[in-house]
Amino acid sequence: MNAKQPKLISGNSNKELASAVARRMSFHRGEKVQLCNARVERFNDAEIFVEVFENVRGEDMFIIQSTSNPANDNLMELLIISDALRRSSAARITAVIPYFGYARQDRRTKARTPISAKLVANLITEAGIERVLTMDLHAAQIQGFFDIPVDNLYAAPVFALDIQHHFKNLSEITVVSPDVGGVGRARELAERIGADLAIVDKRRAAPGEIAAMTVIGEVKDRSCIIVDDICDTAGTLCKAADLLKETGAKEVHAYISHGVLSGPAVERISKSAMKSLVITDSIQPTAAILDTPNIRIIPTAPMFAQAIQNIANGTSVSSLFDRSSLAPIYEAAYPAA
């Protein structure tokens, strides 16, 4: 092939994932791939400075940067790296954003409030980024906020592989959505593994206060798997797990795409009724998360590396939604897949 291979560069938000993607791409190419030599630093007044030490003229560049906590700093790093690459005559710049921050502000919930997700989309586009690769956007309509192509990967196919590997009797599993809005996500996973579906319906007395929760569906003597895209403080998740146990569930697990896990989340999970919480590494896990016995992390590097390679080669990214395409990529982790 005469086509140039993609080059990777990373901000500071999730260096471990970026390095894992580079290692995986080394496996694809049969030659060592390293992150582009650059520095992303802060001046004494916290201004961000970026310097790229390699020639990127005419290169197909991929910036790996989650806009997780601290969201503003990581977002600015992404924008400034893009500007540095654009001014250095990179041929194309793709932002690989495993976790897209501000995604929960995707609409006006009351008068005189912003739609911050749209604002962030505008900033990304104006910075010179020509394509976005992300995973499990909080709301599908966010793709429409961009005037550039957006590839939204899904964690559900990887979750399905993990569940089939760790659970012996799939006929005893019920997939549970923690709210009505997440039914589509839960249904997709349930269909992939051939499981039943249940919903936890919650009613709020006031913003942030849950008045009552009700289980819709059969969970008695079942292994329940709660599925959601984001777990922040884990309050709703732990209450849903408690309710499922009270309703007769044999055991409760949770699969969450993005483990924000801020504030008291880790402590709540460690003391909760959940037997396990499975998250991806879209957000770099803290030491507290790594030290919690009932939290397990699924790698996303194989999926992102393949998606980057497909984008660079002009081939299908949606093929990664299918088990037949994804299982070989995760063969080392799930040999029986």
XYZ file of C-alpha atoms in Angstrom:
337
model
C 0.000 0.000 0.000
C 1.256 3.444 -0.917
C -1.186 5.204 1.386
C 0.318 6.927 4.433
C -0.409 5.298 7.756
C -2.295 7.358 10.366
C -0.299 9.115 13.075
C -1.460 9.296 16.694
C -1.061 12.138 19.179
C -2.438 12.353 22.693
C -3.380 14.937 25.269
C -3.087 14.316 29.004
C -6.625 13.081 29.708
C -6.051 9.357 29.117
C -2.432 8.591 28.250
C -2.853 4.916 29.148
C -5.620 4.397 26.587
C -3.690 6.318 23.930
C -0.609 4.158 24.528
C -2.763 1.014 24.389
C -4.221 2.123 21.048
C -0.681 2.676 19.717
C 0.360 -0.818 20.856
C -2.694 -2.317 19.204
C -1.967 -0.482 15.960
C 1.559 -1.901 16.101
C -0.096 -5.308 16.031
C -2.192 -4.301 12.999
C 0.753 -2.966 11.010
C 3.432 -5.430 12.044
C 5.697 -2.531 12.982
C 6.129 -0.430 16.090
C 3.737 2.513 16.365
C 4.400 5.268 18.876
C 2.475 8.347 19.875
C 3.663 11.483 18.107
C 6.466 13.172 20.039
C 4.935 16.304 21.561
C 4.535 18.146 24.822
C 1.272 19.387 26.271
C 2.085 21.530 29.278
C 0.769 24.361 31.402
C 2.345 27.715 32.146
C 2.368 28.990 35.717
C -0.977 30.712 35.180
C -2.477 27.391 33.927
C -2.473 28.389 30.241
C -2.035 25.331 28.018
C 0.923 25.145 25.653
C 1.451 22.530 22.925
C 4.571 21.818 20.898
C 4.827 19.023 18.324
C 8.376 17.765 17.764
C 7.707 15.743 14.595
C 6.938 16.732 11.037
C 3.182 16.287 10.463
C 2.890 18.003 7.066
C 0.459 16.046 4.898
C -0.182 13.461 7.637
C -3.499 11.861 8.651
C -3.560 12.835 12.328
C -5.677 11.309 15.110
C -5.875 13.139 18.461
C -6.804 10.769 21.316
C -8.348 12.833 24.095
C -11.356 12.243 26.352
C -12.993 15.427 27.605
C -13.441 14.014 31.105
C -12.654 15.617 34.459
C -11.203 18.255 34.386
C -13.471 18.712 31.376
C -12.514 22.290 30.535
C -8.765 21.654 30.651
C -9.030 18.502 28.550
C -11.286 20.209 26.020
C -8.849 23.104 25.671
C -5.975 20.647 25.212
C -7.900 19.019 22.361
C -8.607 22.357 20.667
C -5.047 23.645 21.027
C -3.491 20.388 19.776
C -5.772 20.613 16.749
C -4.743 24.197 16.109
C -1.061 23.244 16.341
C -1.554 20.428 13.832
C -3.617 22.566 11.452
C -0.969 25.296 11.451
C 1.653 22.607 10.800
C -0.164 21.590 7.565
C -1.575 18.222 8.664
C -3.647 16.753 5.824
C -6.577 15.714 8.026
C -7.299 15.910 11.759
C -9.616 13.439 13.476
C -10.552 13.827 17.140
C -10.826 10.474 18.924
C -12.948 11.336 21.975
C -13.717 8.100 23.865
C -15.795 10.064 26.394
C -17.501 13.189 25.078
C -17.906 15.641 27.959
C -20.849 18.062 28.125
C -22.972 15.432 26.348
C -25.589 15.556 29.109
C -26.277 19.216 28.243
C -27.845 18.315 24.910
C -31.083 20.312 25.218
C -32.685 23.193 27.100
C -34.346 21.778 30.187
C -35.719 25.147 31.322
C -35.681 28.813 30.338
C -32.382 30.676 30.008
C -30.143 27.612 29.939
C -27.496 26.712 27.329
C -27.143 23.756 24.988
C -23.489 23.245 25.874
C -23.038 20.110 23.770
C -23.796 22.165 20.646
C -21.343 24.867 21.730
C -18.598 22.261 22.224
C -19.377 20.801 18.779
C -18.936 24.270 17.252
C -15.610 24.779 19.060
C -14.300 21.420 17.850
C -15.260 22.170 14.249
C -13.791 25.682 14.297
C -10.502 24.338 15.716
C -9.900 22.557 12.411
C -11.015 19.053 13.324
C -12.549 17.351 10.288
C -13.924 14.170 11.829
C -14.917 12.892 15.281
C -14.678 9.321 16.559
C -16.385 8.714 19.886
C -18.224 6.026 21.855
C -21.738 5.854 23.311
C -22.810 9.476 23.061
C -25.294 10.273 25.815
C -27.856 11.309 23.189
C -27.804 10.206 19.557
C -28.896 13.639 18.327
C -25.527 15.107 19.366
C -24.161 13.714 16.096
C -26.399 16.274 14.371
C -24.747 19.118 16.313
C -21.649 18.655 14.151
C -21.271 19.755 10.537
C -18.491 17.189 10.118
C -18.676 13.367 10.066
C -19.153 11.701 13.459
C -18.544 7.989 14.037
C -20.248 6.831 17.229
C -19.016 3.427 18.405
C -21.011 1.296 20.848
C -19.848 -0.557 23.947
C -22.806 -2.989 23.760
C -21.101 -5.475 21.386
C -18.078 -5.665 23.708
C -20.363 -5.957 26.750
C -22.144 -8.851 25.039
C -18.838 -10.664 24.510
C -17.898 -10.071 28.159
C -21.258 -11.295 29.475
C -21.136 -14.431 27.338
C -17.635 -15.104 28.672
C -18.377 -14.542 32.387
C -21.951 -15.801 32.771
C -22.569 -19.513 32.301
C -26.370 -19.554 32.062
C -27.607 -16.712 29.845
C -31.217 -17.912 30.194
C -31.216 -16.667 33.811
C -30.150 -13.120 32.920
C -32.431 -10.089 32.825
C -31.044 -6.862 31.397
C -32.313 -3.831 33.320
C -32.565 -0.208 32.220
C -32.184 2.135 35.240
C -34.670 4.589 33.690
C -37.185 4.820 30.855
C -34.825 6.913 28.713
C -32.246 4.120 28.550
C -34.619 1.378 27.366
C -33.250 1.407 23.821
C -29.700 0.842 25.054
C -30.772 -1.984 27.366
C -32.934 -3.604 24.693
C -30.023 -3.690 22.250
C -27.820 -5.557 24.733
C -30.671 -7.885 25.715
C -31.221 -8.822 22.067
C -27.511 -9.484 21.564
C -27.376 -12.042 24.383
C -30.969 -13.324 24.100
C -32.003 -12.092 27.563
C -35.204 -10.670 29.044
C -35.676 -6.952 29.663
C -36.839 -5.010 32.724
C -37.070 -1.306 33.586
C -36.624 0.643 36.815
C -39.129 3.472 36.673
C -38.204 6.405 38.892
C -40.248 9.442 39.830
C -38.549 12.581 41.118
C -40.023 14.830 43.817
C -37.510 17.553 42.866
C -34.358 17.769 40.731
C -31.802 15.328 42.162
C -34.339 13.800 44.578
C -35.954 10.441 43.760
C -39.405 10.048 45.320
C -40.082 6.438 44.319
C -38.691 3.618 42.171
C -40.634 0.710 40.698
C -39.442 -2.367 38.813
C -41.327 -3.141 35.605
C -40.647 -6.717 34.542
C -39.771 -10.040 36.133
C -36.525 -10.080 38.146
C -37.222 -12.623 40.901
C -34.499 -15.300 41.081
C -32.783 -13.732 38.079
C -29.233 -12.449 37.547
C -29.885 -8.794 36.772
C -27.527 -6.683 34.660
C -28.093 -2.935 34.830
C -26.970 -1.162 31.644
C -26.335 2.569 31.258
C -23.996 4.922 29.415
C -22.762 7.098 32.308
C -22.299 6.520 36.029
C -21.439 9.766 37.841
C -22.104 9.770 41.597
C -23.680 6.260 41.435
C -26.648 7.266 43.614
C -29.364 6.112 41.203
C -27.373 3.017 40.208
C -26.923 1.823 43.792
C -30.579 2.514 44.657
C -31.667 0.537 41.594
C -29.427 -2.363 42.663
C -30.908 -2.299 46.178
C -34.444 -2.280 44.757
C -33.717 -5.242 42.476
C -32.366 -7.252 45.403
C -35.425 -6.355 47.487
C -37.647 -7.474 44.583
C -36.025 -10.897 44.612
C -33.093 -10.699 42.191
C -30.529 -13.420 42.794
C -27.612 -11.104 42.073
C -27.075 -7.685 40.508
C -24.321 -6.571 38.146
C -23.907 -3.352 36.160
C -22.310 -2.556 32.794
C -21.586 1.151 32.277
C -19.913 2.650 29.207
C -18.324 5.660 30.925
C -17.265 5.435 34.565
C -17.195 9.097 35.586
C -17.437 7.963 39.231
C -17.104 11.341 40.910
C -17.551 12.286 44.559
C -18.771 9.409 46.745
C -19.337 7.032 43.809
C -16.534 4.544 44.485
C -17.406 4.223 48.164
C -21.091 3.761 47.350
C -20.321 1.029 44.827
C -17.984 -0.819 47.194
C -20.760 -0.943 49.817
C -23.671 -1.529 47.422
C -25.708 -4.627 46.647
C -23.986 -4.935 43.269
C -21.796 -7.981 42.880
C -19.800 -6.248 40.147
C -19.618 -3.029 38.174
C -18.022 -3.265 34.727
C -16.860 -0.056 33.036
C -14.694 0.739 30.028
C -11.418 2.667 30.098
C -12.865 5.578 28.079
C -12.051 7.655 31.189
C -8.712 6.967 32.857
C -9.508 5.124 36.105
C -8.262 6.549 39.393
C -6.287 4.561 41.942
C -9.438 4.234 44.070
C -11.312 2.641 41.162
C -8.476 0.213 40.456
C -8.341 -0.780 44.134
C -12.084 -1.517 44.420
C -12.616 -5.309 44.174
C -16.108 -5.199 42.636
C -15.166 -2.796 39.800
C -13.771 -4.336 36.619
C -12.508 -2.496 33.524
C -12.944 -3.568 29.897
C -10.347 -2.225 27.416
C -11.552 -0.234 24.423
C -8.149 0.069 22.717
C -8.759 -2.878 20.330
C -11.994 -1.322 19.086
C -10.623 2.223 18.751
C -7.439 1.022 17.050
C -9.454 -0.898 14.464
C -11.801 2.061 13.946
C -8.844 4.416 13.404
C -7.354 1.987 10.899
C -10.689 1.704 9.077
C -11.108 5.490 8.886
C -7.575 5.901 7.573
C -8.152 3.204 4.950
C -11.594 4.504 3.972
C -13.365 1.299 5.034
C -16.482 0.729 7.132
C -16.534 1.710 10.808
C -20.053 0.360 11.333
C -18.698 -3.144 10.713
C -17.428 -2.973 14.313
C -21.046 -3.113 15.516
C -21.253 -6.769 14.438
C -20.089 -9.680 16.557
C -18.448 -11.364 13.564
C -16.141 -8.362 13.094
C -15.575 -7.527 16.760
C -14.991 -11.004 18.219
C -11.658 -11.562 16.407
C -10.401 -8.193 17.679
C -11.071 -9.284 21.278
C -9.986 -12.887 20.774
C -7.148 -12.576 23.302
C -9.521 -11.403 26.047
C -12.395 -13.755 25.134
C -10.821 -16.819 23.453
C -14.135 -18.680 23.309
C -15.955 -15.772 21.612
